[in-house]
Amino acid sequence: MSGEARPATSDRDRSWTVLELLRWTTDYFKRAGIESARLDAELLLAHALESPRLRLYVDYEKPVLPDERDRFRQLVRSRAVDRVPVSILLGEREFWSLSFKVTRDVLTPRPDTETLVEAALSKLKGPGFGPADPGRRVRILDLGTGSGAIALALASELPDADLTASDLSQAALQIAAENADRLQQKERVRFLHGDLFEPVAGERFDLVVSNPPYVARRDEGKLPPELAHEPEMALFAGEDGLDVIRRLVAGAGAHLSPGGWLFVELSPEQAVTVEQQLTSAGFVDVERRFDLARRPRVVGGRWPGTGSG
Ligand SMILES: C[S@@+](CC[C@H](N)C(=O)[O-])C[C@H]1O[C@@H](n2cnc3c(N)ncnc32)[C@H](O)[C@@H]1O
């Protein structure tokens, strides 16, 4: 730890145990304004030691070797000084109990997005959902797939569905494809490149899900510094954050089977506006779903007709 990011020189030369390093780093992270200070310290130390996090509790009194400490020091500095998210430093993040590769080319999947997966599954596994032709497989589109988190979570739950995942970012699609490979779902998901529905022109789906960019440009100054390490294209959508959702809602009807559902993740204060947009676009049974903090996080609607829902 150098300057701010390391103990005083005399401390540097002595031997440090796992517990001492954790305590020092937690305190340092707290002073740097990092909320999940202890957890971040544990995750980064486990990464530097190349051991599972829970192993740290068994090894509290174990001295940390100089090489390991050097690796840890670099990680601590990046986290505290440059505010690089832990997921990027580790190169992975868990979502839906699956491990996803994460780089600066993709949005790190967030726990809030599990609300979207739950909403989709509740319809797909609910009574009466399915294509009008019972012999046809259910078709699902994940629009703006990023790391592939939503599509691959759904693939893991729905062995009989056909999944398509698209993104405007080629670099993100590359990571999504790697994740499909890692999770042994490569054959299950078709990855397509392009703007919104353009890569699926002429196709219809029983379910369209999307966690599109929805951060308002006008809020840029209020954002946590960690977001600077994620792709702009994954975050921002015009002055009010609704540029992409507006186009998505307007275009979705032409790509849904009769009775199919659209679910969109959004920022809680956008829920009422997007519900109105869905209704104006012709959707029925418009509903909202709440995240763990009980804020509206997902809104959805059914395309009229019978068949899918
Ligand atoms: C908020 S991220 C969501 C990533 C992932 N689905 C998740 O939930 O973790 C939004 C994604 O939409 C993509 N995107 C942005 N604008 C797009 C557009 N016009 N058409 C298709 N994808 C777009 C971004 O590249 C990014 O991967």
Coordinates of C-alpha atoms and ligand atoms in Angstrom, one line a residue:
M1 CA 0.0 0.0 0.0
S2 CA 1.7 3.2 -1.1
G3 CA 1.2 6.7 0.2
E4 CA -2.4 6.7 1.2
A5 CA -2.9 3.2 0.0
R6 CA -0.4 1.4 2.3
P7 CA 0.5 1.3 5.9
A8 CA 3.4 3.5 7.2
T9 CA 6.9 2.4 6.1
S10 CA 7.7 0.7 9.4
D11 CA 4.5 -1.3 9.1
R12 CA 5.4 -2.2 5.5
D13 CA 8.5 -4.1 6.5
R14 CA 6.9 -6.3 9.1
S15 CA 4.9 -9.4 8.6
W16 CA 1.1 -9.0 8.2
T17 CA -1.5 -11.7 8.9
V18 CA -4.6 -12.1 6.9
L19 CA -6.7 -10.6 9.8
E20 CA -4.4 -7.6 10.2
L21 CA -4.5 -6.9 6.5
L22 CA -8.3 -7.2 6.4
R23 CA -8.7 -4.8 9.4
W24 CA -6.3 -2.3 7.9
T25 CA -7.9 -2.4 4.5
T26 CA -11.5 -2.2 5.8
D27 CA -10.6 0.9 7.7
Y28 CA -8.9 2.4 4.7
F29 CA -11.8 1.7 2.4
K30 CA -14.2 3.2 5.0
R31 CA -12.2 6.3 5.1
A32 CA -12.2 6.4 1.3
G33 CA -16.1 6.3 1.4
I34 CA -16.5 2.7 0.1
E35 CA -19.7 1.4 1.5
S36 CA -19.0 -2.4 1.3
A37 CA -15.6 -1.9 2.9
R38 CA -15.1 -5.2 4.7
L39 CA -16.7 -7.3 1.9
D40 CA -14.5 -5.6 -0.8
A41 CA -11.4 -6.1 1.4
E42 CA -12.2 -9.8 1.7
L43 CA -12.9 -10.3 -2.0
L44 CA -9.7 -8.6 -3.1
L45 CA -7.5 -10.4 -0.5
A46 CA -9.0 -13.8 -1.5
H47 CA -8.3 -12.9 -5.1
A48 CA -4.7 -11.9 -4.4
L49 CA -4.2 -15.1 -2.4
E50 CA -6.0 -17.2 -5.1
S51 CA -8.2 -18.8 -2.5
P52 CA -11.9 -18.9 -1.8
R53 CA -13.2 -16.0 0.3
L54 CA -14.4 -18.3 3.2
R55 CA -10.9 -19.7 3.5
L56 CA -9.8 -16.3 4.9
Y57 CA -11.7 -17.0 8.1
V58 CA -9.7 -20.2 8.6
D59 CA -6.4 -18.5 7.8
Y60 CA -6.8 -15.4 9.9
E61 CA -3.5 -15.8 11.7
K62 CA -1.5 -16.9 8.6
P63 CA 1.2 -14.4 7.4
V64 CA 0.7 -13.1 3.9
L65 CA 3.7 -13.5 1.7
P66 CA 5.4 -10.5 0.1
D67 CA 4.3 -11.4 -3.4
E68 CA 0.7 -11.8 -2.3
R69 CA 0.9 -8.6 -0.4
D70 CA 2.2 -6.8 -3.6
R71 CA -0.7 -8.2 -5.6
F72 CA -3.2 -7.1 -2.9
R73 CA -1.7 -3.6 -2.7
Q74 CA -2.3 -3.0 -6.4
L75 CA -5.9 -4.2 -6.1
V76 CA -6.5 -2.0 -3.0
R77 CA -5.1 1.0 -4.7
S78 CA -7.3 0.5 -7.8
R79 CA -10.3 0.1 -5.6
A80 CA -9.8 3.0 -3.3
V81 CA -8.0 5.6 -5.5
D82 CA -9.3 4.8 -9.0
R83 CA -12.7 3.5 -7.7
V84 CA -12.5 0.5 -10.0
P85 CA -15.5 -1.8 -9.1
V86 CA -14.6 -5.1 -7.4
S87 CA -16.2 -7.0 -10.2
I88 CA -13.8 -5.6 -12.8
L89 CA -10.8 -6.2 -10.5
L90 CA -11.9 -9.8 -10.0
G91 CA -13.0 -10.2 -13.6
E92 CA -16.3 -11.9 -12.6
R93 CA -19.6 -11.4 -10.8
E94 CA -22.3 -13.7 -9.6
F95 CA -25.8 -13.3 -11.1
W96 CA -28.7 -15.7 -10.6
S97 CA -26.2 -18.0 -8.8
L98 CA -24.1 -18.2 -12.0
S99 CA -20.6 -16.9 -12.5
F100 CA -20.2 -14.3 -15.3
K101 CA -17.0 -13.0 -16.8
V102 CA -17.0 -9.2 -16.5
T103 CA -14.8 -6.6 -18.1
R104 CA -14.9 -2.9 -18.8
D105 CA -16.8 -3.7 -22.0
V106 CA -20.0 -4.8 -20.2
L107 CA -22.2 -3.6 -17.4
T108 CA -21.6 -5.6 -14.3
P109 CA -24.9 -7.5 -13.7
R110 CA -26.8 -6.1 -10.7
P111 CA -29.0 -7.9 -8.2
D112 CA -31.9 -5.6 -9.2
T113 CA -31.9 -7.2 -12.6
E114 CA -32.9 -10.5 -11.0
T115 CA -36.3 -8.9 -10.6
L116 CA -36.5 -8.9 -14.4
V117 CA -35.6 -12.5 -14.6
E118 CA -38.2 -13.4 -11.9
A119 CA -40.9 -11.4 -13.8
A120 CA -40.1 -13.3 -17.0
L121 CA -40.1 -16.7 -15.3
S122 CA -43.4 -15.9 -13.5
K123 CA -45.1 -15.5 -16.9
L124 CA -43.3 -18.3 -18.7
K125 CA -44.0 -20.8 -16.0
G126 CA -47.4 -19.4 -15.2
P127 CA -50.7 -21.0 -16.2
G128 CA -51.7 -20.7 -19.8
F129 CA -48.5 -19.2 -21.2
G130 CA -47.2 -20.6 -24.4
P131 CA -47.4 -20.4 -28.2
A132 CA -50.8 -21.0 -29.8
D133 CA -49.2 -23.9 -31.6
P134 CA -48.3 -26.2 -28.7
G135 CA -45.6 -27.9 -30.9
R136 CA -43.6 -24.7 -31.2
R137 CA -40.8 -23.8 -28.7
V138 CA -41.2 -20.6 -26.7
R139 CA -39.1 -17.8 -28.2
I140 CA -37.4 -15.2 -26.0
L141 CA -35.4 -12.1 -26.9
D142 CA -33.0 -10.4 -24.4
L143 CA -32.4 -7.0 -25.9
G144 CA -29.2 -5.2 -24.8
T145 CA -27.7 -8.4 -23.4
G146 CA -24.3 -7.0 -22.2
S147 CA -22.6 -9.9 -20.3
G148 CA -25.5 -12.2 -21.4
A149 CA -26.7 -12.2 -17.7
I150 CA -30.5 -12.2 -18.4
A151 CA -30.4 -14.5 -21.4
L152 CA -28.1 -17.0 -19.8
A153 CA -30.1 -17.0 -16.5
L154 CA -33.2 -17.7 -18.5
A155 CA -31.5 -20.4 -20.5
S156 CA -30.4 -22.1 -17.3
E157 CA -34.1 -22.2 -16.1
L158 CA -35.8 -23.0 -19.4
P159 CA -34.3 -26.0 -21.2
D160 CA -37.1 -25.9 -23.8
A161 CA -37.0 -22.3 -24.8
D162 CA -35.2 -20.7 -27.8
L163 CA -33.2 -17.7 -26.8
T164 CA -31.9 -14.7 -28.8
A165 CA -29.7 -12.1 -27.3
S166 CA -28.7 -8.8 -29.0
D167 CA -26.6 -5.8 -28.4
L168 CA -25.3 -2.7 -30.1
S169 CA -21.8 -3.4 -28.7
Q170 CA -19.7 -6.0 -30.5
A171 CA -17.3 -6.0 -27.5
A172 CA -20.2 -6.9 -25.2
L173 CA -21.4 -9.6 -27.4
Q174 CA -17.9 -11.1 -27.4
I175 CA -18.1 -11.3 -23.6
A176 CA -21.6 -12.7 -23.7
A177 CA -20.6 -15.4 -26.0
E178 CA -17.7 -16.3 -23.7
N179 CA -20.1 -16.5 -20.8
A180 CA -22.4 -18.8 -22.8
D181 CA -19.4 -21.0 -23.3
R182 CA -18.4 -20.9 -19.6
L183 CA -21.9 -21.8 -18.6
Q184 CA -22.2 -24.5 -21.2
Q185 CA -25.1 -22.8 -22.8
K186 CA -23.4 -21.9 -26.1
E187 CA -25.8 -23.9 -28.2
R188 CA -28.8 -22.4 -26.4
V189 CA -28.4 -18.7 -27.3
R190 CA -28.3 -17.0 -30.6
F191 CA -26.3 -13.7 -30.3
L192 CA -27.0 -10.9 -32.8
H193 CA -25.5 -7.5 -33.3
G194 CA -27.4 -4.3 -34.0
D195 CA -29.6 -1.5 -32.8
L196 CA -32.7 -2.5 -30.9
F197 CA -35.0 -4.7 -33.0
E198 CA -33.0 -4.2 -36.2
P199 CA -31.2 -7.6 -36.0
V200 CA -34.5 -9.5 -35.6
A201 CA -36.4 -7.8 -38.4
G202 CA -39.5 -9.8 -39.3
E203 CA -39.3 -12.1 -36.2
R204 CA -41.8 -12.4 -33.3
F205 CA -41.2 -13.6 -29.8
D206 CA -43.3 -14.8 -26.9
L207 CA -41.3 -12.8 -24.5
V208 CA -39.0 -9.7 -24.9
V209 CA -37.0 -8.7 -21.9
S210 CA -34.6 -5.8 -21.7
N211 CA -32.4 -4.0 -19.2
P212 CA -31.6 -1.1 -21.5
P213 CA -29.5 2.0 -20.7
Y214 CA -31.7 4.3 -18.6
V215 CA -29.5 6.7 -16.7
A216 CA -30.4 10.4 -17.4
R217 CA -27.6 12.5 -18.7
R218 CA -28.7 15.3 -16.4
D219 CA -27.9 13.0 -13.4
E220 CA -24.3 12.3 -14.6
G221 CA -22.8 14.5 -11.9
K222 CA -24.5 12.7 -9.1
L223 CA -23.3 9.2 -10.0
P224 CA -20.9 7.1 -8.0
P225 CA -17.4 7.2 -9.4
E226 CA -17.4 3.4 -10.0
L227 CA -19.8 4.0 -13.0
A228 CA -17.0 5.7 -14.9
H229 CA -15.5 2.2 -15.4
E230 CA -18.5 0.8 -17.1
P231 CA -19.5 1.4 -20.8
E232 CA -21.3 4.7 -21.5
M233 CA -23.5 2.9 -24.0
A234 CA -24.7 0.6 -21.2
L235 CA -25.7 3.5 -18.9
F236 CA -26.9 6.7 -20.6
A237 CA -30.0 7.2 -22.7
G238 CA -30.4 10.9 -23.3
E239 CA -31.3 13.8 -21.1
D240 CA -34.1 12.0 -19.2
G241 CA -32.7 8.5 -19.5
L242 CA -35.7 7.3 -21.6
D243 CA -34.4 7.6 -25.2
V244 CA -33.8 3.8 -25.5
I245 CA -36.9 2.7 -23.6
R246 CA -39.2 5.0 -25.7
R247 CA -37.9 3.4 -28.9
L248 CA -38.1 -0.1 -27.3
V249 CA -41.7 0.2 -26.2
A250 CA -42.7 1.7 -29.6
G251 CA -41.1 -1.1 -31.6
A252 CA -41.9 -4.1 -29.3
G253 CA -45.4 -4.8 -30.6
A254 CA -44.2 -5.6 -34.1
H255 CA -41.9 -8.3 -32.5
L256 CA -44.3 -9.9 -30.1
S257 CA -46.6 -12.8 -30.8
P258 CA -50.2 -12.2 -29.9
G259 CA -50.4 -12.5 -26.1
G260 CA -46.6 -12.1 -25.7
W261 CA -45.1 -10.1 -22.9
L262 CA -42.6 -7.3 -22.7
F263 CA -40.7 -6.6 -19.5
V264 CA -38.3 -3.6 -19.1
E265 CA -36.0 -2.7 -16.3
L266 CA -35.9 1.0 -15.4
S267 CA -35.1 3.5 -12.7
P268 CA -38.0 3.7 -10.1
E269 CA -38.9 7.3 -10.9
Q270 CA -39.5 6.3 -14.6
A271 CA -42.1 3.6 -13.8
V272 CA -45.2 5.8 -14.2
T273 CA -44.0 7.3 -17.5
V274 CA -43.1 3.9 -19.0
E275 CA -46.4 2.4 -17.9
Q276 CA -48.2 5.2 -19.8
Q277 CA -46.0 4.6 -22.8
L278 CA -46.9 0.9 -22.7
T279 CA -50.6 1.7 -22.6
S280 CA -50.3 4.3 -25.4
A281 CA -48.4 1.8 -27.5
G282 CA -51.3 -0.7 -27.2
F283 CA -50.1 -3.0 -24.4
V284 CA -52.7 -4.4 -21.9
D285 CA -52.4 -5.9 -18.4
V286 CA -49.6 -3.4 -17.7
E287 CA -47.9 -4.2 -14.4
R288 CA -44.9 -3.4 -12.2
R289 CA -42.4 -5.5 -10.2
F290 CA -40.4 -4.4 -7.2
D291 CA -36.7 -4.8 -6.3
L292 CA -35.3 -5.9 -2.9
A293 CA -35.6 -2.3 -1.7
R294 CA -39.4 -2.4 -2.7
R295 CA -38.9 0.2 -5.4
P296 CA -40.6 -0.3 -8.8
R297 CA -37.8 -1.7 -10.9
V298 CA -39.5 -3.5 -13.8
V299 CA -42.6 -2.7 -15.8
G300 CA -44.3 -5.0 -18.3
G301 CA -47.3 -5.4 -20.5
R302 CA -49.0 -8.0 -22.7
W303 CA -49.4 -7.6 -26.4
P304 CA -53.1 -8.1 -27.2
G305 CA -54.4 -11.3 -28.6
T306 CA -54.2 -14.9 -27.5
G307 CA -51.5 -17.4 -27.8
S308 CA -48.5 -16.7 -25.6
G309 CA -49.9 -15.3 -22.4
Ligands
LIG1 C1 -27.8 -1.6 -18.8 S1 -26.9 -2.6 -19.9 C2 -27.6 -4.2 -19.5 C3 -26.7 -5.4 -19.7 C4 -27.3 -6.7 -19.3 N1 -28.5 -7.0 -20.0 C5 -27.5 -6.7 -17.8 O1 -28.7 -6.6 -17.4 O2 -26.6 -6.8 -17.0 C6 -27.6 -2.1 -21.4 C7 -27.0 -2.9 -22.6 O3 -27.7 -2.4 -23.8 C8 -26.8 -2.2 -24.9 N2 -27.4 -1.2 -25.7 C9 -27.4 0.2 -25.6 N3 -28.1 0.8 -26.6 C10 -28.5 -0.2 -27.4 C11 -29.3 -0.2 -28.6 N4 -29.7 0.9 -29.2 N5 -29.6 -1.4 -29.2 C12 -29.1 -2.6 -28.6 N6 -28.4 -2.6 -27.4 C13 -28.1 -1.4 -26.9 C14 -25.6 -1.8 -24.2 O4 -24.5 -2.0 -25.0 C15 -25.6 -2.6 -22.9 O5 -24.9 -3.9 -23.1

